[in-house]
mmCIF file of N, CA and C in Angstrom:
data_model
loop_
_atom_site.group_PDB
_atom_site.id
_atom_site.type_symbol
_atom_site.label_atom_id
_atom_site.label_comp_id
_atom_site.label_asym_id
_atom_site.label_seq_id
_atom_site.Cartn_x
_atom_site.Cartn_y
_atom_site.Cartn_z
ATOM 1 N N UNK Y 25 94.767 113.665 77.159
ATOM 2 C CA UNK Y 25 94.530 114.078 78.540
ATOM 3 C C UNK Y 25 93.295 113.358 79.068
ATOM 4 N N UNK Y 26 93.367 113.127 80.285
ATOM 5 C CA UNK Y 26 91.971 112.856 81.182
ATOM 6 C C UNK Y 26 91.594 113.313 81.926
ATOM 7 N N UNK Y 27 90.496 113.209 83.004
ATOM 8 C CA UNK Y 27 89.349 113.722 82.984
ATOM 9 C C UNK Y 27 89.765 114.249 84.726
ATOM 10 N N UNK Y 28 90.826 113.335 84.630
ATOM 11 C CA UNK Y 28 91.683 113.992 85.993
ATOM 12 C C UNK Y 28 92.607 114.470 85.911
ATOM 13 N N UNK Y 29 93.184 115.368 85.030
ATOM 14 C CA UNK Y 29 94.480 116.227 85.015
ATOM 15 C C UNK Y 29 94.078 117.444 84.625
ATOM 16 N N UNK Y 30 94.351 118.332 85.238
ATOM 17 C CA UNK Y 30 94.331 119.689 84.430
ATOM 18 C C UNK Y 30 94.716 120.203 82.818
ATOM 19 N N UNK Y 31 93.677 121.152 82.531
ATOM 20 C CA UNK Y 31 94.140 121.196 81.007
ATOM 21 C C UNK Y 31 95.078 122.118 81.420
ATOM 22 N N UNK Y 32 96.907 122.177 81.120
ATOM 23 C CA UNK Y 32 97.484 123.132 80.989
ATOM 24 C C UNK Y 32 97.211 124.430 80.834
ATOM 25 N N UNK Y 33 96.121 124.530 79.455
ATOM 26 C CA UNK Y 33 95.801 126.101 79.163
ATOM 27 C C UNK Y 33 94.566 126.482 80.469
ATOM 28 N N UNK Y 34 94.810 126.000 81.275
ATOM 29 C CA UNK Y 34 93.688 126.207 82.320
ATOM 30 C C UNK Y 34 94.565 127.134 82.937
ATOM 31 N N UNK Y 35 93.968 128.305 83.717
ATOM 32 C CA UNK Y 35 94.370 128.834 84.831
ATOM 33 C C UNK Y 35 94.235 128.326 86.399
ATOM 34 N N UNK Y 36 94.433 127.761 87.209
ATOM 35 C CA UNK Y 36 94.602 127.273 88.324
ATOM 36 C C UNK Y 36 94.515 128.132 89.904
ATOM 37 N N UNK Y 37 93.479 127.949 90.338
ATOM 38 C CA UNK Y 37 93.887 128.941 91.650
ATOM 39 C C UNK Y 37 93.960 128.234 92.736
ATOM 40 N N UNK Y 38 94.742 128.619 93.896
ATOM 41 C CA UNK Y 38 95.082 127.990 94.839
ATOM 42 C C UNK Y 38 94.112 127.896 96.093
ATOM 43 N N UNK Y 39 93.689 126.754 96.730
ATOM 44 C CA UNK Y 39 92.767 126.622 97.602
ATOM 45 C C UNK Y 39 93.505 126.745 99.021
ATOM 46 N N UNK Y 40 92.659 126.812 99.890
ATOM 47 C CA UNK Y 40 93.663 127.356 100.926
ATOM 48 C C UNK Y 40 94.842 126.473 101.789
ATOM 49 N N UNK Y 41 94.627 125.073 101.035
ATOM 50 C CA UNK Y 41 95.975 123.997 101.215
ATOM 51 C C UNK Y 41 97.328 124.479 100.453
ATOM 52 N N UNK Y 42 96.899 125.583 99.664
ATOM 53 C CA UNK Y 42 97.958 125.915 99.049
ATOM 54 C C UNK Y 42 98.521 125.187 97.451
ATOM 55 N N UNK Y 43 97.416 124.449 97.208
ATOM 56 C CA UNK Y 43 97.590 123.169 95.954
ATOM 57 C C UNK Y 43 97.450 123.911 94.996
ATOM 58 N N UNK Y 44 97.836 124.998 93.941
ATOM 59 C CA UNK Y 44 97.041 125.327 92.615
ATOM 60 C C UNK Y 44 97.426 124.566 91.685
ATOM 61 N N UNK Y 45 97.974 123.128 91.795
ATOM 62 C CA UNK Y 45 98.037 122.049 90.776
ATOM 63 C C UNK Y 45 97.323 121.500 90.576
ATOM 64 N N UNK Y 46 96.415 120.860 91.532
ATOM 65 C CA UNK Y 46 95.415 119.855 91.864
ATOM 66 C C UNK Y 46 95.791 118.682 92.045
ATOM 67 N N UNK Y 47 96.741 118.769 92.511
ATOM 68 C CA UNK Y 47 97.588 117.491 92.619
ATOM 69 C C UNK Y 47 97.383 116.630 93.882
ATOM 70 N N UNK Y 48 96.331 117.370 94.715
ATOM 71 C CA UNK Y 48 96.247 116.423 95.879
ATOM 72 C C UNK Y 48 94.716 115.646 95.548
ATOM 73 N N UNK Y 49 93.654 116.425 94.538
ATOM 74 C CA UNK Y 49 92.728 115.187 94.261
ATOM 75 C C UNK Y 49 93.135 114.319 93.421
ATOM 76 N N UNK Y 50 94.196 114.026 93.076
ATOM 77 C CA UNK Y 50 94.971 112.660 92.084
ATOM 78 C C UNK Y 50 95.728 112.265 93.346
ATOM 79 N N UNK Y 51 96.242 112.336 93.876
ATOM 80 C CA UNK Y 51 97.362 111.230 94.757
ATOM 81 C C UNK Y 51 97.434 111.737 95.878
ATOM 82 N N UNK Y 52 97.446 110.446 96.539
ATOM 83 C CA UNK Y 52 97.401 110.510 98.277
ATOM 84 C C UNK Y 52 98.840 109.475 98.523
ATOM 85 N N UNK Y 53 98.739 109.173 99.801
ATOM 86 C CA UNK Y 53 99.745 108.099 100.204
ATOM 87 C C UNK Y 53 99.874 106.688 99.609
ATOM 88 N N UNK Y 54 98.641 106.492 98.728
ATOM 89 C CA UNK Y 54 98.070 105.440 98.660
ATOM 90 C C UNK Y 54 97.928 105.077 96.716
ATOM 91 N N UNK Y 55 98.304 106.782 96.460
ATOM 92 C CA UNK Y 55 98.119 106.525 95.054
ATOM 93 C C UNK Y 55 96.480 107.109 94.609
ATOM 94 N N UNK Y 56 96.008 107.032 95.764
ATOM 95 C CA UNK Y 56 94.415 108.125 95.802
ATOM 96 C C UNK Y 56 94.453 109.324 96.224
ATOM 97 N N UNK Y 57 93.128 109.907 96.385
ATOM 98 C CA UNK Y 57 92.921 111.334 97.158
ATOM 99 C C UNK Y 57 93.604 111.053 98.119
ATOM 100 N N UNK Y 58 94.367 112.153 98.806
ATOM 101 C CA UNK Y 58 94.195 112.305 100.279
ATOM 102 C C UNK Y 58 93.577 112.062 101.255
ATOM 103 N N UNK Y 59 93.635 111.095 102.472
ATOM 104 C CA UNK Y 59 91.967 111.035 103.147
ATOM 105 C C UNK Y 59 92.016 112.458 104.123
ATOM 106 N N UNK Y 60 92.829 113.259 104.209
ATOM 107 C CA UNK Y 60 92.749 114.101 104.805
ATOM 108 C C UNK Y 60 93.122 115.588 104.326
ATOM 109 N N UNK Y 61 92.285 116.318 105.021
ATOM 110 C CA UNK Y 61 93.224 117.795 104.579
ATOM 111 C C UNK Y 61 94.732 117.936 105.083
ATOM 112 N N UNK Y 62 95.068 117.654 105.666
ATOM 113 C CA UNK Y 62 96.316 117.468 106.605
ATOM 114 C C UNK Y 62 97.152 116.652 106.403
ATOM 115 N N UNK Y 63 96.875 116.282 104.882
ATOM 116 C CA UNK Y 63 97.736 114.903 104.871
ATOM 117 C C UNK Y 63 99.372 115.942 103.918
ATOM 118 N N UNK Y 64 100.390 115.368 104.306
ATOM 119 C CA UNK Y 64 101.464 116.132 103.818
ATOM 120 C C UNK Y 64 101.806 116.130 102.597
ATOM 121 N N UNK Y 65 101.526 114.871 102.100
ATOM 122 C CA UNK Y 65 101.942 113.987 100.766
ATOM 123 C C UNK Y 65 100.807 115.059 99.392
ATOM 124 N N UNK Y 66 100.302 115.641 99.746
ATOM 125 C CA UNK Y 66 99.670 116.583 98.635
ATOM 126 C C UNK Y 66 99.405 117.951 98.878
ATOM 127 N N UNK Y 67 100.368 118.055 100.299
ATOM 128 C CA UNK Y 67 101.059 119.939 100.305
ATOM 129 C C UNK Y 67 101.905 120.412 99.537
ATOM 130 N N UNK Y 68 101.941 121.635 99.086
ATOM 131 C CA UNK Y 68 103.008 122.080 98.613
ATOM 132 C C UNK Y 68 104.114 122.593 99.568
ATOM 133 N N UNK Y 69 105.074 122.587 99.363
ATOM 134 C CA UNK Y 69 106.106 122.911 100.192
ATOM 135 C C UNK Y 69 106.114 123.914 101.054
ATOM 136 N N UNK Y 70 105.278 124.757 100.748
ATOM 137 C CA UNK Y 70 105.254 126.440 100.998
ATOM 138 C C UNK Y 70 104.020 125.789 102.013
ATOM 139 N N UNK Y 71 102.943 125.282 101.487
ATOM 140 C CA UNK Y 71 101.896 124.610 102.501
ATOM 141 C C UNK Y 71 102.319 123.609 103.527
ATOM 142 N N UNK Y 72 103.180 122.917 103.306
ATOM 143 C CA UNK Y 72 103.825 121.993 104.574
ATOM 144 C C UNK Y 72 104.562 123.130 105.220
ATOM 145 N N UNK Y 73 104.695 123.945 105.108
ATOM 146 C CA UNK Y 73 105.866 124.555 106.059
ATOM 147 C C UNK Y 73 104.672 125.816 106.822
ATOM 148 N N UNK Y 74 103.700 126.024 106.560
ATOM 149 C CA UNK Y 74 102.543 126.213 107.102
ATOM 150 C C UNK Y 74 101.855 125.413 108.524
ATOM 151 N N UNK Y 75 101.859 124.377 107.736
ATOM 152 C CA UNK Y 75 101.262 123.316 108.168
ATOM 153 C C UNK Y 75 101.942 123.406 109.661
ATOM 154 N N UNK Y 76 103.246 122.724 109.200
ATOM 155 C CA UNK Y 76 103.559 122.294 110.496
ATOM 156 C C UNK Y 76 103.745 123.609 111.515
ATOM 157 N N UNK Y 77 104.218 124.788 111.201
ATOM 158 C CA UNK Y 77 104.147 125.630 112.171
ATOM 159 C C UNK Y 77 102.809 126.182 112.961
ATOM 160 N N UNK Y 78 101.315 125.517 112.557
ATOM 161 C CA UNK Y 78 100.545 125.525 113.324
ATOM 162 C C UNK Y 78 99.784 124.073 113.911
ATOM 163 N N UNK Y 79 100.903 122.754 113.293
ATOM 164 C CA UNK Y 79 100.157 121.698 113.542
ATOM 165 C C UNK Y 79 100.421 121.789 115.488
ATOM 166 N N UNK Y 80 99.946 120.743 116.114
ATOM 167 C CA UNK Y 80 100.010 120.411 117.704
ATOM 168 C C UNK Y 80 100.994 118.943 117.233
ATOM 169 N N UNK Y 81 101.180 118.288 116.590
ATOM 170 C CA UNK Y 81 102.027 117.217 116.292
ATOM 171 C C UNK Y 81 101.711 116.719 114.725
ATOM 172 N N UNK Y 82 103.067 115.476 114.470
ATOM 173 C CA UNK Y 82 102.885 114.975 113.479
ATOM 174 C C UNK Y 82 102.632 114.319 113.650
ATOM 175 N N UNK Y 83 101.831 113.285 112.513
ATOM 176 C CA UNK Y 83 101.755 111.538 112.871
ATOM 177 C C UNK Y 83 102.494 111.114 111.491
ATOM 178 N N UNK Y 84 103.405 109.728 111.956
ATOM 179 C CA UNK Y 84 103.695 108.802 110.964
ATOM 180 C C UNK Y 84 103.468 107.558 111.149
ATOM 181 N N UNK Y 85 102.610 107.280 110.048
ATOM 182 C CA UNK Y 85 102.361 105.672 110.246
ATOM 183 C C UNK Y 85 103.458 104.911 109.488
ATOM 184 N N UNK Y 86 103.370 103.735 110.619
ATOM 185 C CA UNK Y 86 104.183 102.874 110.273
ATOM 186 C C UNK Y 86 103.705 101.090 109.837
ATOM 187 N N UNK Y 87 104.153 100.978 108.802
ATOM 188 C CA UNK Y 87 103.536 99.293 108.427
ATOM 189 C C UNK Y 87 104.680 98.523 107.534
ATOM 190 N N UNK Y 88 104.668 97.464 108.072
ATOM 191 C CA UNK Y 88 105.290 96.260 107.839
ATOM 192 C C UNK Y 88 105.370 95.947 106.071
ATOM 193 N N UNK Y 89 106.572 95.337 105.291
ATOM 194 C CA UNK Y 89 106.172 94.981 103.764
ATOM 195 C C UNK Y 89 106.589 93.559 104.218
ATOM 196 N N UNK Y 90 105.482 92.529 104.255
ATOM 197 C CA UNK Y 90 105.771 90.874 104.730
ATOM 198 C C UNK Y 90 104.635 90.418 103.622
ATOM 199 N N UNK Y 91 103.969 89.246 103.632
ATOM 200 C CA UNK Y 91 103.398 88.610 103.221
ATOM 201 C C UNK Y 91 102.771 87.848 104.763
ATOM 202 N N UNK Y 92 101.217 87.762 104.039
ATOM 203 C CA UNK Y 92 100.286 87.535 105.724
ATOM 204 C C UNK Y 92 99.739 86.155 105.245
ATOM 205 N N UNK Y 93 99.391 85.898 103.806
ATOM 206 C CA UNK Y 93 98.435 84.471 103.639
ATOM 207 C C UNK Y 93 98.680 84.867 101.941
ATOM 208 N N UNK Y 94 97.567 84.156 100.948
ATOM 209 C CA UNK Y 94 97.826 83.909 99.852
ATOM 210 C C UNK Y 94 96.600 85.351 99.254
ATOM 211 N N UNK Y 95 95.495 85.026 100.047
ATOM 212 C CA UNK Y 95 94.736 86.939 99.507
ATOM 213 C C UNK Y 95 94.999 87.884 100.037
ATOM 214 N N UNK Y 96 95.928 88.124 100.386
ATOM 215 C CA UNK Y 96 95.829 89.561 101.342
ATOM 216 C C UNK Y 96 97.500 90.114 100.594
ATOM 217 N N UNK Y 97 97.326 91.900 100.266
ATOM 218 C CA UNK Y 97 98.793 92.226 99.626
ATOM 219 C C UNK Y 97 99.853 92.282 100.432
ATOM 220 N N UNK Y 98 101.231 92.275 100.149
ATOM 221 C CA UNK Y 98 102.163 92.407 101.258
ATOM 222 C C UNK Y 98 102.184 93.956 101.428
ATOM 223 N N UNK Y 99 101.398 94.542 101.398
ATOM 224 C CA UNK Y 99 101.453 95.630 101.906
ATOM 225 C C UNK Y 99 100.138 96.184 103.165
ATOM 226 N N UNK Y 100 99.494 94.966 103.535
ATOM 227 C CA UNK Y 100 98.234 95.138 104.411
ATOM 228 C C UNK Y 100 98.789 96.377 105.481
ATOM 229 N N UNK Y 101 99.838 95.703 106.229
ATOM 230 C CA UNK Y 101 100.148 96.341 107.726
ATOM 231 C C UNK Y 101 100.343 97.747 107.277
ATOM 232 N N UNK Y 102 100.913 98.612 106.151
ATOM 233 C CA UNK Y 102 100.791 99.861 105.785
ATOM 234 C C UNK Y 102 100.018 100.490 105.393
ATOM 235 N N UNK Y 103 98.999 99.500 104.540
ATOM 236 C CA UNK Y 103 97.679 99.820 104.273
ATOM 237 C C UNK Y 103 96.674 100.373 105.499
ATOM 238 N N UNK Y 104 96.393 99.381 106.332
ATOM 239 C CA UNK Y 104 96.201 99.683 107.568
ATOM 240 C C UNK Y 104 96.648 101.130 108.493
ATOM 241 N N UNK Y 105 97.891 100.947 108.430
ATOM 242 C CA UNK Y 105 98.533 101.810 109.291
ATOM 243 C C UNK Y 105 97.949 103.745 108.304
ATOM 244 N N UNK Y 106 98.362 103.472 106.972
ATOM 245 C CA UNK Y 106 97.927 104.732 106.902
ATOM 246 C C UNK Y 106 96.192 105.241 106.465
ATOM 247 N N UNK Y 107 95.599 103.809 106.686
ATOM 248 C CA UNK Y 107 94.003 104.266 107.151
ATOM 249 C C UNK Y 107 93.695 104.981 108.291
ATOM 250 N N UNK Y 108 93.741 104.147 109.431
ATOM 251 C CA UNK Y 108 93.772 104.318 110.922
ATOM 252 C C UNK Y 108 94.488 105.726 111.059
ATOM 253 N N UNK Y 109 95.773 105.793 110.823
ATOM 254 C CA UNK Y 109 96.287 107.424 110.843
ATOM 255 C C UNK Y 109 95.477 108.710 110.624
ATOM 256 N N UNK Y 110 94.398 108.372 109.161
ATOM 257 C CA UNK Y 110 93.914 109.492 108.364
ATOM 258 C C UNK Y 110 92.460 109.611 109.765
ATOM 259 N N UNK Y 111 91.988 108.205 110.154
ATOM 260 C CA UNK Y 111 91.354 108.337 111.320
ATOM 261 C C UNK Y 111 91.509 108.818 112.851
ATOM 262 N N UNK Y 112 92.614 108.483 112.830
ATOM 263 C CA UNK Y 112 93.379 110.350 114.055
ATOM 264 C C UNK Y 112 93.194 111.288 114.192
ATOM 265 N N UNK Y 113 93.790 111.652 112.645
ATOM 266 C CA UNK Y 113 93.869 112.915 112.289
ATOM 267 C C UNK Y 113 91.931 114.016 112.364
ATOM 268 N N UNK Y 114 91.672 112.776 112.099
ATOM 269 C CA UNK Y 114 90.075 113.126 112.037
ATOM 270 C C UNK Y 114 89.744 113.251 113.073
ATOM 271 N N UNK Y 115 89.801 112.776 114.080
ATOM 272 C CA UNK Y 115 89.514 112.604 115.338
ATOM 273 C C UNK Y 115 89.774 113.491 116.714
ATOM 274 N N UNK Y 116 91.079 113.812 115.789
ATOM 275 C CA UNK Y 116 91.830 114.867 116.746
ATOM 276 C C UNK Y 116 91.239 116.158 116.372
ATOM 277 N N UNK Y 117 91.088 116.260 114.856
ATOM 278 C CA UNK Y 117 90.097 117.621 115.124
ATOM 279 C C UNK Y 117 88.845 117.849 115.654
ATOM 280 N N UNK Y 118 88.431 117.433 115.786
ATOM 281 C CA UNK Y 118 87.006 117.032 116.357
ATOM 282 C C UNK Y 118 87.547 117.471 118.182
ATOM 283 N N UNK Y 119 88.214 117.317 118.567
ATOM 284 C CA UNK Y 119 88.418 117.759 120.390
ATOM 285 C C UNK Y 119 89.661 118.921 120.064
ATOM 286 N N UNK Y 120 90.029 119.493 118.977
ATOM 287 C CA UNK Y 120 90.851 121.269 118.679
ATOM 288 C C UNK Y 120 92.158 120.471 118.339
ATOM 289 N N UNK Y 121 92.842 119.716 118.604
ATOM 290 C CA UNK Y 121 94.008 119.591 118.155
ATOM 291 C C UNK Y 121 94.254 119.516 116.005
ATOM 292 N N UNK Y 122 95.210 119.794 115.628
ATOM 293 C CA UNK Y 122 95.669 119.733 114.433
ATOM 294 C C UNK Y 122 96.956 119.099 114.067
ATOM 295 N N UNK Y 123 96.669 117.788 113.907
ATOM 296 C CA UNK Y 123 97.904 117.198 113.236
ATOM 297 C C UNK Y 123 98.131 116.960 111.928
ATOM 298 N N UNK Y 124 99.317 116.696 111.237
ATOM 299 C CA UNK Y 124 99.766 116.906 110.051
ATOM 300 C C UNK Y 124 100.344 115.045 109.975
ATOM 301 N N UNK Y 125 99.585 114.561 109.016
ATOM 302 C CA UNK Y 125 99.631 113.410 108.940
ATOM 303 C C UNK Y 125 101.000 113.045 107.567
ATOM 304 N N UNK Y 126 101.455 112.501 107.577
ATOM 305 C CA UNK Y 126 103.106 112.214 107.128
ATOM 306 C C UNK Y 126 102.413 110.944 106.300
ATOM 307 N N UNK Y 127 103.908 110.607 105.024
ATOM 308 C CA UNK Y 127 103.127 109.006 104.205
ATOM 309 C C UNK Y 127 103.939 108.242 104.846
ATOM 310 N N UNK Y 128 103.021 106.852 104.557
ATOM 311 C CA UNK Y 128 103.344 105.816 105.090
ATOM 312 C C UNK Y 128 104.935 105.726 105.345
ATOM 313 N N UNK Y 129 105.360 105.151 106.395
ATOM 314 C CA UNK Y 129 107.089 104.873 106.474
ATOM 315 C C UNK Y 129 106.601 103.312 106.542
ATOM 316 N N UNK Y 130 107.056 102.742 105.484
ATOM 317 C CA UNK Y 130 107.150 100.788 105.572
ATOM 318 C C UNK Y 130 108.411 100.835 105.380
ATOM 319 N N UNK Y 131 108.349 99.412 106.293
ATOM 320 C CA UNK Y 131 109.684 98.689 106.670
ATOM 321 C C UNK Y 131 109.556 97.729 107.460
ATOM 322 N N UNK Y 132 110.776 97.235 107.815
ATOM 323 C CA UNK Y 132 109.967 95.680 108.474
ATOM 324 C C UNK Y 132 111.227 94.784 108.190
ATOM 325 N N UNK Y 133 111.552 93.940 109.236
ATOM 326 C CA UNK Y 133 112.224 92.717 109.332
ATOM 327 C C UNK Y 133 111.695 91.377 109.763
ATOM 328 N N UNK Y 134 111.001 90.509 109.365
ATOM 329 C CA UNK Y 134 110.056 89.877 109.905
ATOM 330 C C UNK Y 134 110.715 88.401 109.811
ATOM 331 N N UNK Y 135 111.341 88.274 110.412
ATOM 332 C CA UNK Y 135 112.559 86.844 110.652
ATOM 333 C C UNK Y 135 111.890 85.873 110.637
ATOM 334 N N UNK Y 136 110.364 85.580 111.591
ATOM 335 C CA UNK Y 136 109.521 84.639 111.523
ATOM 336 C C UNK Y 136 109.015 84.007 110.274
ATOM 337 N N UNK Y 137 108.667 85.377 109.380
ATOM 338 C CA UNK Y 137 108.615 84.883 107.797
ATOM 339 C C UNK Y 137 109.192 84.328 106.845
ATOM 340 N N UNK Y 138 110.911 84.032 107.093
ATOM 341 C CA UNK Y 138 111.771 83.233 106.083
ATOM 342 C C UNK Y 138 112.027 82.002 106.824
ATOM 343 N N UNK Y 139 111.817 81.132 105.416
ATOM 344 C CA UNK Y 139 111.996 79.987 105.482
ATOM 345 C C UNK Y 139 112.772 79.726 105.341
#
């Protein structure tokens, strides 16, 4: 085991996201934490269905899977997209609204890119 998983024989209590796994400080959209409380991808089901009945909207970001140059991953434009999102979401609470931020949707047809 490591130093980020729960010891099984642990007892677990639930925080008020509803997580008593701990499963949202291991994985986000991204394969990290969550950048948000609001992010869906580390609700529990019972907590997404919370969620959304008091969110004001959802957000889904959307980003491209292309290739941009020779350093950059083909996954920038989603990368991007679900940064900027988690920065919404932040943003929007800050003036009362509550949105429930969704994982990345990539996809993409980028015709310009085949040779």
């Amino acid at each position: 085991m490591n130093d980020t998983e729960p010891d099984e024989t642990e007892q677990t209590s639930s925080d008020e996201t509803g997580d008593a796994t701990g499963f949202r400080d291991r994985v986000g959209t991204t394969g990290e934490r969550p950048e948000t409380d609001d992010d869906l991808y580390g609700m529990t089901w019972e907590a997404a269905g919370d969620a959304f009945l008091t969110a004001d909207a959802a957000v889904l970001p959307t980003g491209s899977v292309e290739q941009h140059a020779t350093h950059l991953p083909m996954s920038v434009d989603s990368l991007r997209a679900d940064h900027l999102s988690a920065e919404l979401v932040d943003a929007a609470s800050e003036v009362g609204l509550r949105l429930v931020r969704l994982p990345v949707f990539s996809y993409g047809y980028s015709e310009h890119h085949v040779s």
